[in-house]
Each structure stands twice: as structure tokens, then as C-alpha cells.
mmCIF file of C-alpha atoms and ligand atoms in Angstrom:
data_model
loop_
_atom_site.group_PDB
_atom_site.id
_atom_site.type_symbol
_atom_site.label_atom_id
_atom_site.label_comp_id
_atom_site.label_asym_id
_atom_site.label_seq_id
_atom_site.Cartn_x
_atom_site.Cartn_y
_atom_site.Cartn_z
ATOM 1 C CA UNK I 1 95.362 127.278 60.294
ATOM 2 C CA UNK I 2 97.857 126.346 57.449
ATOM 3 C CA UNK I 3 100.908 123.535 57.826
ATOM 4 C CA UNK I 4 103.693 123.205 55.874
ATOM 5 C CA UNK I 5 104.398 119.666 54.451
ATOM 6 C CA UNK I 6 107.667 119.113 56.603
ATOM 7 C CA UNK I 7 105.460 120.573 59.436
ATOM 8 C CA UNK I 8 103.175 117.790 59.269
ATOM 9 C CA UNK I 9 106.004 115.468 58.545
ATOM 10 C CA UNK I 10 107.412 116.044 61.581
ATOM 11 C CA UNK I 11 103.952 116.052 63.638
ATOM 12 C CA UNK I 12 103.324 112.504 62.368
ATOM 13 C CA UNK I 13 106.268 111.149 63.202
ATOM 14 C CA UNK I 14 106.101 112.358 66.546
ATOM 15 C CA UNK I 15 102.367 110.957 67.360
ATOM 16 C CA UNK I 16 103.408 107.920 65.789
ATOM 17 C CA UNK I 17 107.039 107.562 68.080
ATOM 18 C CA UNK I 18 104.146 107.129 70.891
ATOM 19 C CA UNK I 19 101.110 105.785 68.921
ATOM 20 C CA UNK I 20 102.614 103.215 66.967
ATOM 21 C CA UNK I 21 102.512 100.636 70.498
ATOM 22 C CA UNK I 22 99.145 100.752 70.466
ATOM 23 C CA UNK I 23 98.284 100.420 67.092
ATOM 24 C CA UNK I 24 98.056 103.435 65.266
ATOM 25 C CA UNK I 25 99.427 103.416 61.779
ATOM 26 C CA UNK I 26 100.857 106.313 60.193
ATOM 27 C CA UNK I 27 97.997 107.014 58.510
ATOM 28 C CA UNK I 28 95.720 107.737 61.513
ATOM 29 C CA UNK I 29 98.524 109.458 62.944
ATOM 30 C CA UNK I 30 98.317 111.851 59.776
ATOM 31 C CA UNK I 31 94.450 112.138 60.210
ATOM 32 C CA UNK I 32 94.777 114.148 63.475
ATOM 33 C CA UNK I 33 97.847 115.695 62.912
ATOM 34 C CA UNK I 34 96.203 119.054 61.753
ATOM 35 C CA UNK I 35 94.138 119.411 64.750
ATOM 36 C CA UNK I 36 97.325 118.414 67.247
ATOM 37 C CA UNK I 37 99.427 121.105 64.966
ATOM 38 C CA UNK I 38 96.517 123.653 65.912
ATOM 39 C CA UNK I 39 95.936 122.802 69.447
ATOM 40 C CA UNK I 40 100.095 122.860 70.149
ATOM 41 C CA UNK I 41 100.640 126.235 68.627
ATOM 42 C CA UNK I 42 97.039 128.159 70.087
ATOM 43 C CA UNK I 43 98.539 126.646 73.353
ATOM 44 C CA UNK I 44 101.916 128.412 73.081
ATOM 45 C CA UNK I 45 99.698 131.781 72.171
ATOM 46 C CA UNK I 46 97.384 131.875 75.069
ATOM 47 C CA UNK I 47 100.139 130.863 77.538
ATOM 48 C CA UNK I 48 98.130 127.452 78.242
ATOM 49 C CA UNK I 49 98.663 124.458 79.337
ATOM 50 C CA UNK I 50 96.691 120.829 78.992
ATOM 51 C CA UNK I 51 96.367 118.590 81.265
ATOM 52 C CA UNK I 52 95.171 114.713 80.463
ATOM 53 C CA UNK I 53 93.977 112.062 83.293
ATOM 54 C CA UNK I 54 95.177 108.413 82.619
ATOM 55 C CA UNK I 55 91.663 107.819 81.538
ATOM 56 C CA UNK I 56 92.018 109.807 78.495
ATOM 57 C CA UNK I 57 92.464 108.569 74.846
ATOM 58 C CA UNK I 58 95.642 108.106 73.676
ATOM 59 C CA UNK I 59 96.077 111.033 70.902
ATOM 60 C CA UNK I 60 94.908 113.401 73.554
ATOM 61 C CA UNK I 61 97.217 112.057 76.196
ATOM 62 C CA UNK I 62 100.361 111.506 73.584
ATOM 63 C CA UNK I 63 98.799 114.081 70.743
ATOM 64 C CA UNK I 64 98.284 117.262 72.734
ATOM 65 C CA UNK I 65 99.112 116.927 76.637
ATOM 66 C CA UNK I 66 101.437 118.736 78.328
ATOM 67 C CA UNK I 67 101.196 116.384 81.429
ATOM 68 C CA UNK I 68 99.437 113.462 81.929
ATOM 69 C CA UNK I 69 98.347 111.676 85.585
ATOM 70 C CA UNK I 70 96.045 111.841 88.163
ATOM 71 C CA UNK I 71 93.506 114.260 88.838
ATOM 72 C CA UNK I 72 95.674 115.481 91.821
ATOM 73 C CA UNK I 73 98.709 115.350 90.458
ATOM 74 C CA UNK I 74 97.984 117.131 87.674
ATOM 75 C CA UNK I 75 96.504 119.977 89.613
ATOM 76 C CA UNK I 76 99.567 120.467 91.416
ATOM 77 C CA UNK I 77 101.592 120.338 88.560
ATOM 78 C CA UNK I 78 99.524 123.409 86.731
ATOM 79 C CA UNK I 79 100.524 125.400 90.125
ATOM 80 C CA UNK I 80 103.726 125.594 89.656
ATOM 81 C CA UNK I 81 103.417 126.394 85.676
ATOM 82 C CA UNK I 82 103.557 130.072 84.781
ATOM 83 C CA UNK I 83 100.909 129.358 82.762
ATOM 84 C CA UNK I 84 97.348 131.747 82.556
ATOM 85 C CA UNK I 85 94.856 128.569 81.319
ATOM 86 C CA UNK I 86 94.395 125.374 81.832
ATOM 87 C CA UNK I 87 92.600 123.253 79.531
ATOM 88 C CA UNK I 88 92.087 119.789 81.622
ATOM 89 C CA UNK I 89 90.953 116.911 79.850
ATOM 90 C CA UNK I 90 89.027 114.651 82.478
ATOM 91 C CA UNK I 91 85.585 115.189 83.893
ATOM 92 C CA UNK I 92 83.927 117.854 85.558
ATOM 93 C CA UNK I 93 84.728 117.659 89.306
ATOM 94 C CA UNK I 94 88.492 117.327 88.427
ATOM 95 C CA UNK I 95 88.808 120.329 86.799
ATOM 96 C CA UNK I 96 87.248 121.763 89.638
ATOM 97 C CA UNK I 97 89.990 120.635 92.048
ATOM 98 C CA UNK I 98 92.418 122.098 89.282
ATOM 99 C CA UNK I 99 90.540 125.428 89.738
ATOM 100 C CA UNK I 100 90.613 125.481 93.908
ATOM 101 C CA UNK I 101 94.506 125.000 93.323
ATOM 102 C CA UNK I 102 95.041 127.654 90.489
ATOM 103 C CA UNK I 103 92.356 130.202 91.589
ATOM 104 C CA UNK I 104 94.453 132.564 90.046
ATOM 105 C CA UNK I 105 94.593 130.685 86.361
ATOM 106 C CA UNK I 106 91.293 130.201 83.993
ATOM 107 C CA UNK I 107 90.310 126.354 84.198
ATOM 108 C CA UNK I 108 88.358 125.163 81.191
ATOM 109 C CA UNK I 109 87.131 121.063 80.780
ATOM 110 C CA UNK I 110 86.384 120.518 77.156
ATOM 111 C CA UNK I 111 82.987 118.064 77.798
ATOM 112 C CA UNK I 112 80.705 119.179 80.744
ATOM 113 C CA UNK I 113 80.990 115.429 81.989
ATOM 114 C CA UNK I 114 80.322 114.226 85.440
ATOM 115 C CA UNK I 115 80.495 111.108 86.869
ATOM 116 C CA UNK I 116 78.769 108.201 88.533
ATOM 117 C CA UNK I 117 80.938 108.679 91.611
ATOM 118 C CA UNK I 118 80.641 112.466 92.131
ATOM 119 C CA UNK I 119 77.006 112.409 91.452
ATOM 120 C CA UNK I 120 76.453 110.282 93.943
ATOM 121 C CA UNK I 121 76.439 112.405 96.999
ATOM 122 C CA UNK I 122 75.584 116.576 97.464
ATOM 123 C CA UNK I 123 76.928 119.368 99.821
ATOM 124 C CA UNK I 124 73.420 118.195 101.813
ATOM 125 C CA UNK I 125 74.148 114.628 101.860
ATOM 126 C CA UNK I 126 77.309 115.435 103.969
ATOM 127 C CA UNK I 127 75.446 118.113 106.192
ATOM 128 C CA UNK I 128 72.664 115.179 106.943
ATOM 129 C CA UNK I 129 75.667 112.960 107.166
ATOM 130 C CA UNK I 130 77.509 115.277 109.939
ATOM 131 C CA UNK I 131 74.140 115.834 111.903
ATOM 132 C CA UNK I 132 73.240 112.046 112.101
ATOM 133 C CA UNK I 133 77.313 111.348 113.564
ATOM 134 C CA UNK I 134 78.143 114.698 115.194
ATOM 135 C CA UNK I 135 81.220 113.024 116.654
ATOM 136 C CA UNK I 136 82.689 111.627 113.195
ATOM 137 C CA UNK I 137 85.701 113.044 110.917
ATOM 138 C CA UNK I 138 84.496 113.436 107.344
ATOM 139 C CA UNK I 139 86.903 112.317 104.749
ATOM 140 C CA UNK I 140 85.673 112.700 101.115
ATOM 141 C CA UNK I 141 87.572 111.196 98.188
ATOM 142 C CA UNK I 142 89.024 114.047 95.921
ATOM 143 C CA UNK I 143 86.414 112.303 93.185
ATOM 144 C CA UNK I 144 83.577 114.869 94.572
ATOM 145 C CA UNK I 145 82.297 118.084 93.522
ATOM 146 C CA UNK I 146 84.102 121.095 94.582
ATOM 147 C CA UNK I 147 80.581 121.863 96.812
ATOM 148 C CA UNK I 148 80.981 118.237 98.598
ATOM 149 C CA UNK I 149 84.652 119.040 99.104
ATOM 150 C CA UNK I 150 83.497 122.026 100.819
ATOM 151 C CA UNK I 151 81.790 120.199 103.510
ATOM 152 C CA UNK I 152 84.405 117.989 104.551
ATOM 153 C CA UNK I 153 86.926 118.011 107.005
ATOM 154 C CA UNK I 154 89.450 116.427 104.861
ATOM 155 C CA UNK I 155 90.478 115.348 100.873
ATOM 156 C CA UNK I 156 92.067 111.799 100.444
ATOM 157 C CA UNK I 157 93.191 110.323 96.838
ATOM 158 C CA UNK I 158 93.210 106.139 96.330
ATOM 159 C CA UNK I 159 97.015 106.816 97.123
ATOM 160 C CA UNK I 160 96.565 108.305 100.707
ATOM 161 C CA UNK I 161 93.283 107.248 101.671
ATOM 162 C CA UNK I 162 94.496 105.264 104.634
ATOM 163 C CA UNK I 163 97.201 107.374 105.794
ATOM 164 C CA UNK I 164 94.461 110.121 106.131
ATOM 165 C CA UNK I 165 91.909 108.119 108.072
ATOM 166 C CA UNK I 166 95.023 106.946 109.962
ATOM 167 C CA UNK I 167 95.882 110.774 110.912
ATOM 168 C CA UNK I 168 92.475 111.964 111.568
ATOM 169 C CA UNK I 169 92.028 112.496 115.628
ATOM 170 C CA UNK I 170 88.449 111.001 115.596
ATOM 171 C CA UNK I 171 87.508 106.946 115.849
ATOM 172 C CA UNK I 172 84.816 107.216 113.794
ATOM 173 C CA UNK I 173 85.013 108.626 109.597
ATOM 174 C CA UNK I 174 81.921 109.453 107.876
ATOM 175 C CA UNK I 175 84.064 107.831 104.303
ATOM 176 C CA UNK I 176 81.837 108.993 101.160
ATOM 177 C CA UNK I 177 81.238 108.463 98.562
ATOM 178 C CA UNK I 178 82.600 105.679 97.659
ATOM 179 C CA UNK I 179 81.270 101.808 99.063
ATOM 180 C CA UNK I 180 83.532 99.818 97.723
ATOM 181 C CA UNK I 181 86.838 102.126 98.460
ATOM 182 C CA UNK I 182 85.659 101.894 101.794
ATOM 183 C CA UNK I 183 84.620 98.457 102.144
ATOM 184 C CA UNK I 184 88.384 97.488 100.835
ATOM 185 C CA UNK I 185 89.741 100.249 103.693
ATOM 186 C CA UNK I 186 87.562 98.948 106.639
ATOM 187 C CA UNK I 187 90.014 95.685 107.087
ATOM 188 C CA UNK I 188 93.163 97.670 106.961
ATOM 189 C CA UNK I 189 91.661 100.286 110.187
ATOM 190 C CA UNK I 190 90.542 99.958 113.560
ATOM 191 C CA UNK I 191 89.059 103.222 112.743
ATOM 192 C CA UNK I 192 85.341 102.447 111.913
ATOM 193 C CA UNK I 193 84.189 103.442 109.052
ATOM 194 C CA UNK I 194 80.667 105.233 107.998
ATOM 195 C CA UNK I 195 79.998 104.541 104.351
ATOM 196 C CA UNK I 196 78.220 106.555 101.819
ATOM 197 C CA UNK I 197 76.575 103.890 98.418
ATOM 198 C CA UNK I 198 78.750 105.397 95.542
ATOM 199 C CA UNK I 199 80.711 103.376 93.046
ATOM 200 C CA UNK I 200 82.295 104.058 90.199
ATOM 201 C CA UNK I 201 80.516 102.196 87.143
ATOM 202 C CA UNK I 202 84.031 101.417 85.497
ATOM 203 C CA UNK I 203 85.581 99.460 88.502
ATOM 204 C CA UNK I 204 83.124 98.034 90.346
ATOM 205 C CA UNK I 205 82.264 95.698 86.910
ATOM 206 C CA UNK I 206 85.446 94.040 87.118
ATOM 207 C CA UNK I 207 84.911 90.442 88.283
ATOM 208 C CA UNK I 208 87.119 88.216 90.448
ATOM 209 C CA UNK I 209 86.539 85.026 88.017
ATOM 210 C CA UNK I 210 88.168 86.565 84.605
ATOM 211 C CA UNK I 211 91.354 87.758 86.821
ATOM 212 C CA UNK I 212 91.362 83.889 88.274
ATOM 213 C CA UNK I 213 91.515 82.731 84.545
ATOM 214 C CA UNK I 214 94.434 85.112 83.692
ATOM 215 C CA UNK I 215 96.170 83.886 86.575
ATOM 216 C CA UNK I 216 95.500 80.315 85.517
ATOM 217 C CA UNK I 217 96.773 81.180 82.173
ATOM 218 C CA UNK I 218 99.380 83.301 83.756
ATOM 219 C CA UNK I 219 101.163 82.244 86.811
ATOM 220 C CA UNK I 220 103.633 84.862 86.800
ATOM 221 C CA UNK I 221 101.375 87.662 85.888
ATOM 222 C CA UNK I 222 101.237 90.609 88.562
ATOM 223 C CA UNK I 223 98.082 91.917 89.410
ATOM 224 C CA UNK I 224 97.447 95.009 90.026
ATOM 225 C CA UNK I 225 93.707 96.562 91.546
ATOM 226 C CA UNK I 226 92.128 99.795 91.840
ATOM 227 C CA UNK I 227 90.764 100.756 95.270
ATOM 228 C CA UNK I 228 87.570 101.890 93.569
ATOM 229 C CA UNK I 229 87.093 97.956 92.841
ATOM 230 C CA UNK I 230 85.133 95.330 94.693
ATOM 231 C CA UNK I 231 86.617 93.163 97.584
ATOM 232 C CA UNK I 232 86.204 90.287 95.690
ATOM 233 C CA UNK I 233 88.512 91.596 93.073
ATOM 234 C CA UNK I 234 90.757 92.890 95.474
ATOM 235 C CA UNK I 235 91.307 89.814 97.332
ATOM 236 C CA UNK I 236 93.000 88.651 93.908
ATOM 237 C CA UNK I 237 95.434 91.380 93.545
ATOM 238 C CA UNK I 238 99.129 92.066 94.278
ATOM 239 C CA UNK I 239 98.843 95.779 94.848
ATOM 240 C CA UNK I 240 95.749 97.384 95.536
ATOM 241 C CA UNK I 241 95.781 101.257 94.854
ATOM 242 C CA UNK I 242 95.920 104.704 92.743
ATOM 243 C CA UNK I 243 96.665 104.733 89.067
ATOM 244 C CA UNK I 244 99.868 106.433 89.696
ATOM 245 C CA UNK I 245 101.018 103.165 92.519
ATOM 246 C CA UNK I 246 99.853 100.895 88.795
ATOM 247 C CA UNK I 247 102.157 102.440 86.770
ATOM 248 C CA UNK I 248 105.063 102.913 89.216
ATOM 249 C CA UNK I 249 104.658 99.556 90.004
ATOM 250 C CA UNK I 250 104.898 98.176 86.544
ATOM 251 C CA UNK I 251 107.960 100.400 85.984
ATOM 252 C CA UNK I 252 109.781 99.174 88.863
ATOM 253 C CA UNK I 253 109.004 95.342 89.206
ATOM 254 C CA UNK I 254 111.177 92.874 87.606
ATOM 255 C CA UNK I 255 108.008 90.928 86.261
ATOM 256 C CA UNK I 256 107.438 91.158 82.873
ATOM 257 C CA UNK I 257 103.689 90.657 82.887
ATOM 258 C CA UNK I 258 100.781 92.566 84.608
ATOM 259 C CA UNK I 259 97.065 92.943 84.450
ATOM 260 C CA UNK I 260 96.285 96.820 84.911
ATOM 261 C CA UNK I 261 92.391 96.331 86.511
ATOM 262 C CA UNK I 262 91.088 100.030 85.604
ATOM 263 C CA UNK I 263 89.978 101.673 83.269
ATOM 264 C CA UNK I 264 91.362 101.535 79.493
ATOM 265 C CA UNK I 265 92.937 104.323 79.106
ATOM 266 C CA UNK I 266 95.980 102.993 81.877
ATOM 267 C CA UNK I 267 96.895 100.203 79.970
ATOM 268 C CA UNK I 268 97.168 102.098 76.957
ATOM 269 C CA UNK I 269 99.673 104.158 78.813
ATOM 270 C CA UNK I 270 101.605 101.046 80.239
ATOM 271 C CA UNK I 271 101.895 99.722 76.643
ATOM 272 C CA UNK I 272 103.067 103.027 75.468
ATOM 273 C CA UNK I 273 105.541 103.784 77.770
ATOM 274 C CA UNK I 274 106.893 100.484 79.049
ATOM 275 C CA UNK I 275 107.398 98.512 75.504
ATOM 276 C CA UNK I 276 109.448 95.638 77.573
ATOM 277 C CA UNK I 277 106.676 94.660 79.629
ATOM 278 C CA UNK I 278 103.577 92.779 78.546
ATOM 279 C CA UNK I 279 100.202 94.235 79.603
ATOM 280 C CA UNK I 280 97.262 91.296 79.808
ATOM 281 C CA UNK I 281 93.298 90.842 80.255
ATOM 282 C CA UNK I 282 90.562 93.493 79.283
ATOM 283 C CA UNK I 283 89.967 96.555 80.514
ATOM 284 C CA UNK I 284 86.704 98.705 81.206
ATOM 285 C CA UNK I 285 85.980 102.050 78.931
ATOM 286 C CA UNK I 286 84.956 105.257 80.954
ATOM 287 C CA UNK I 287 82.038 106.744 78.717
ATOM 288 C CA UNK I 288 82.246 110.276 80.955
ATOM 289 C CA UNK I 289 85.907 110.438 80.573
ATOM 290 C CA UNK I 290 85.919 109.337 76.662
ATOM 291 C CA UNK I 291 83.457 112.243 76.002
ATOM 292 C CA UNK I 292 86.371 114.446 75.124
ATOM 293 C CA UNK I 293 87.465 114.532 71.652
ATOM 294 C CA UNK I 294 90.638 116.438 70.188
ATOM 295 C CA UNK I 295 88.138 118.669 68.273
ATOM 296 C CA UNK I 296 85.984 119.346 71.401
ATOM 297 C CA UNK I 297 89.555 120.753 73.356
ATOM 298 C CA UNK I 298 90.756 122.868 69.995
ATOM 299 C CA UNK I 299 87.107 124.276 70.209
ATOM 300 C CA UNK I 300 87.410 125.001 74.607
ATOM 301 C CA UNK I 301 90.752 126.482 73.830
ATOM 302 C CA UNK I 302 89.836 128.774 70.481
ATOM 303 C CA UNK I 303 86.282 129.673 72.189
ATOM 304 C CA UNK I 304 84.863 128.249 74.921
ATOM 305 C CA UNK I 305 81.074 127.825 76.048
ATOM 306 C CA UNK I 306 80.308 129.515 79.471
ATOM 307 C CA UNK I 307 79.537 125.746 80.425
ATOM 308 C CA UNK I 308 83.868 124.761 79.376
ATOM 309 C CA UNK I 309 84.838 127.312 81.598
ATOM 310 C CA UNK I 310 84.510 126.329 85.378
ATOM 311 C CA UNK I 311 83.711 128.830 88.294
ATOM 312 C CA UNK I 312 83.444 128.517 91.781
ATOM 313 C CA UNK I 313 82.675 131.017 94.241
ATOM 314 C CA UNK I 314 85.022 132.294 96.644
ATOM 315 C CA UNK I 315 83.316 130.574 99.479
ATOM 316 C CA UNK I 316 83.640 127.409 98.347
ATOM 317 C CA UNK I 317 86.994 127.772 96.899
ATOM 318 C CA UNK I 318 88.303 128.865 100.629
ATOM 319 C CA UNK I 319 86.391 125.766 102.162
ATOM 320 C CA UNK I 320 87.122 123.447 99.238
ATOM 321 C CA UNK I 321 90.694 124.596 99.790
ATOM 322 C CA UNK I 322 91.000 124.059 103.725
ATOM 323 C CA UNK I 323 90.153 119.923 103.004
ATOM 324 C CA UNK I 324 92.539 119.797 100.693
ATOM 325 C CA UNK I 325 95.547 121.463 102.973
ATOM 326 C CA UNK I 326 94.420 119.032 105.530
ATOM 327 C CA UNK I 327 95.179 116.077 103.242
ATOM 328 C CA UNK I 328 98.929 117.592 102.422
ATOM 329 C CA UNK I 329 99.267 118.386 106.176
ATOM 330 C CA UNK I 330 98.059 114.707 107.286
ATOM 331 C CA UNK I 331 100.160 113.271 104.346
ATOM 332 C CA UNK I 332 103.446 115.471 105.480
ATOM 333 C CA UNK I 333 103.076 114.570 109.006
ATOM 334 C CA UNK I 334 102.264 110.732 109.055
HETATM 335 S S1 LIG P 401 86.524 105.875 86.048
HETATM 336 FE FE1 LIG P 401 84.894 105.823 87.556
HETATM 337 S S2 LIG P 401 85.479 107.380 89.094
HETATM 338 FE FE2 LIG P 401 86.705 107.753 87.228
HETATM 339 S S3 LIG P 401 85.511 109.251 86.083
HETATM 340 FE FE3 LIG P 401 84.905 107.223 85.297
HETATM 341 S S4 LIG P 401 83.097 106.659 86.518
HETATM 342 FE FE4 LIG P 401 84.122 108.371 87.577
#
């Protein structure tokens, strides 16, 4: 596809409105420009949307997105879009909750990525799960495979995890898959709580000493956990939740300084989008969710491999489906 000069004057100015915070200069701005310009207008053509997780990088979140969230979130948002495809830029399983919402729309992830949590546990692993507590709920966090999904009872997110043990009628909840979400759950329930051993690679490498020597160097400093973290790190946080609690939490305290204890691509959106606030410490790269590259989504959206495009079968749709409504009715009715 051609440009016109003021065309890509225009584009880089734009990326670089939203880049510039985190360090792009106008020249790498210009370097992906053509590929934004290409991706934007195929988009309007194909009636298409793209969605970016948190987790993303930057000039796909800021460069091509048409919302950017969580996994969730950004489902629901594609449902009420007019739109025929959605490309969503995250890993494998989340598209697949994208499709179970839109099974009317295409659903296309541009890298066939999985991840350390999903992969932990199978439709099977529940079943065994079920026949070993026949008198447990089953709650599985919406970072599972549209199979595992199938199998549950209920969906939760980091957001609403509680409030949907909280609402399910049984004492016991087989919790999978992940060990440390549930670990950091068990203390706030009398409910008790069955654990599956998944963990997320990303969070559960945080460690409680380096956010102890930010707070030394920074009294004020709010911080600010992931439930998929350990205890340990928990125990040294002022909020402990979702990505989307992180962000509104940053927007809305009067603090000026936070450590975001996630995964990179959060803080790059904190420093993007709230310049008056100062964003501290490291932060922990996902390698499945930085397999997606801006030339890897122009490719799923011009012509995708049968592998970009996700299918489910009806079955599992329908089942998938059912824990999901259970979630929004739990959530609507606590
Ligand atoms: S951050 Fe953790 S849970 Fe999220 S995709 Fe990466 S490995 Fe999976």
C-alpha cells in the first residue's frame, strides 16, 4: 500500500502524541508508521476491529488498537461493536473467550501463543477434579482454555474472583488453575478452597525483598499487586487485584508514586496515559504475550493461517458460555 507524505506526517505525529512517554523518538515512530497506516485502513475495509491486552507492546496497544484492557473486558466490548472480525492481540485462550462471546463474529489471534497458566490444567484434569470432590463448586479463572471453561461451573476474573466464590451455594471450590491466586484468596473465605499447581511464570517471579527496597527508598510509594502473585509479595501491597483495579487505582489516588507489580506492558500504559504520576521498580516481560508483532497482525488481518483463526465447536461454545453467564449472574446479584 502507498502513503502520501502528509499521510505519514500525520501518522507519526499521532504514534508519537502517545509514544513519546515512553521513549520513542520520532524516528521509530516513522519506522512503523507504514505498517500502522496499513493495518488502520485494511481494518476500516473488512469491518474489523483490534483488540490489545495490557500486556501488549506499546505500538500495538497505541499504534493499531481499537481498545485496549483485559481479556474480559475486551471481549465484551467487541459484542457490542457492529463489527464482522476481530483481530485480538493477546494469547491463545483469550481470544477464545472473545470467540464464546462473539460466536457470531470471526476471531483471529495473530501468534498461536499459549500460556504457562492455561497449559497447566485440561478438560480431564477438571473431570478427575469433580470425581475426586463430587460435592465441590468448580470455579476456573477466565485464564483457561475454552475446553477447561467448558467443564466448570463458573468463570471468575482477578477482579471478581472472591465475589464469585462468595456467591457460589457450595462450602467447598475446586479453584484451578491457579496456586498462588488461590493461596492469596484462601485468607479472605471461610469457603475452603481446593487448589489446582498453576502459576503464571510472569508474576509469581516477583519477590517481596526488591518491593521492601522501593519502599525503603520510597515511603510514599503505593503499591499495587497482582492476584496471580505470591503471598509473600502480596503481604507488601496496598491493593491486591486485576490490571484494570492497577490502573483505576493509579488514576484515582492522590499519590503521585506507584509500583505497578505485573507484567511490563501495564506500566507502559500507566506512563502513557497518566504523565503526572511517577511509575517505579521493574517489571517482568511476558514472552507468550510479546510474541505478537505489528507485522504478524497486518499478516492475520490481510491472510490468515487456519492456525490465526480460532474455532470452537458448538458444544463447547454453549458450555463454555453457561460458566461465563454464571460469573455475570453471581457478579449482578452479590
Ligand atoms: S502474564 Fe502470566 S497469565 Fe498472563 S499470559 Fe503471561 S504467563 Fe499467562
Amino acid at each position: 500500500m502507498k502513503f502520501s507524505a502528509q499521510e505519514i506526517q500525520k501518522e507519526v505525529a499521532r504514534l508519537h502524541k502517545k509514544l513519546g512517554a515512553l521513549g520513542w523518538t520520532e524516528k521509530a515512530c516513522e519506522d512503523i508508521t507504514k505498517v500502522t497506516l496499513e493495518i488502520n485502513k485494511l481494518k476500516k475495509e473488512k469491518n474489523a476491529i483490534v483488540l490489545a491486552h495490557s500486556y501488549q507492546t506499546p505500538d500495538i496497544m497505541y499504534g493499531i488498537a481499537d481498545f485496549v484492557g483485559d481479556s474480559y473486558g475486551l471481549s465484551m466490548k467487541a459484542k457490542k461493536t457492529k463489527a464482522d472480525l476481530i483481530i485480538f492481540c493477546s494469547v491463545h485462550f483469550m481470544a477464545e473467550t472473545a470467540k464464546i462471546l462473539n460466536p457470531e463474529k470471526e476471531v483471529r489471534v495473530p501468534a498461536v501463543a499459549s500460556c504457562s497458566l492455561a497449559e497447566s490444567i485440561t478438560a480431564k484434569d477438571v473431570r478427575d477434579l469433580r470425581k475426586k470432590h463430587p460435592k465441590a463448586g468448580v470455579i476456573c479463572y477466565v485464564n483457561t482454555s475454552a475446553a477447561v471453561k467448558a467443564e466448570c461451573d463458573a468463570c471468575c476474573t482477578s477482579a471478581n474472583a472472591l465475589k464469585i466464590i462468595e456467591g457460589m451455594p457450595q462450602d467447598e471450590i475446586i479453584f484451578v488453575p491457579d496456586k498462588l491466586m488461590a493461596q492469596n484468596l484462601q485468607p479472605l473465605t471461610k469457603k475452603k478452597l481446593i487448589k489446582w499447581g498453576g502459576t503464571c511464570i510472569v508474576h509469581e517471579e516477583f519477590s517481596d525483598k526488591d518491593i521492601r527496597e522501593i519502599k525503603k527508598l520510597h515511603p510514599k510509594a503505593k503499591i499495587l499487586v497482582h492476584s496471580e502473585c505470591t503471598p509473600r509479595v502480596v503481604k507488601e501491597a496496598d491493593l491486591m487485584g486485576s490490571t484494570t483495579d492497577m490502573l483505576n487505582y493509579v488514576k484515582n489516588a492522590k499519590g503521585k508514586q506507584f509500583m505497578l507489580v505485573t507484567e511490563c506492558g501495564l506500566k507502559d500504559r500507566a506512563i502513557a496515559e497518566f504523565k503526572d504520576k511517577e511509575i517505579l521498580g521493574s517489571c517482568i516481560l511476558c514472552p507468550y504475550m510479546k510474541e505478537i508483532l505489528l507485522e504478524d497482525t497486518l499478516e492475520c488481518l490481510k491472510s490468515p493461517s487456519k492456525n490465526q483463526i480460532i474455532k470452537l465447536s458448538e458444544t463447547t461454545i454453549k458450555k463454555a458460555k453457561r460458566s461465563l453467564d454464571k460469573m455475570v449472574e453471581i457478579v449482578e446479584n452479590v
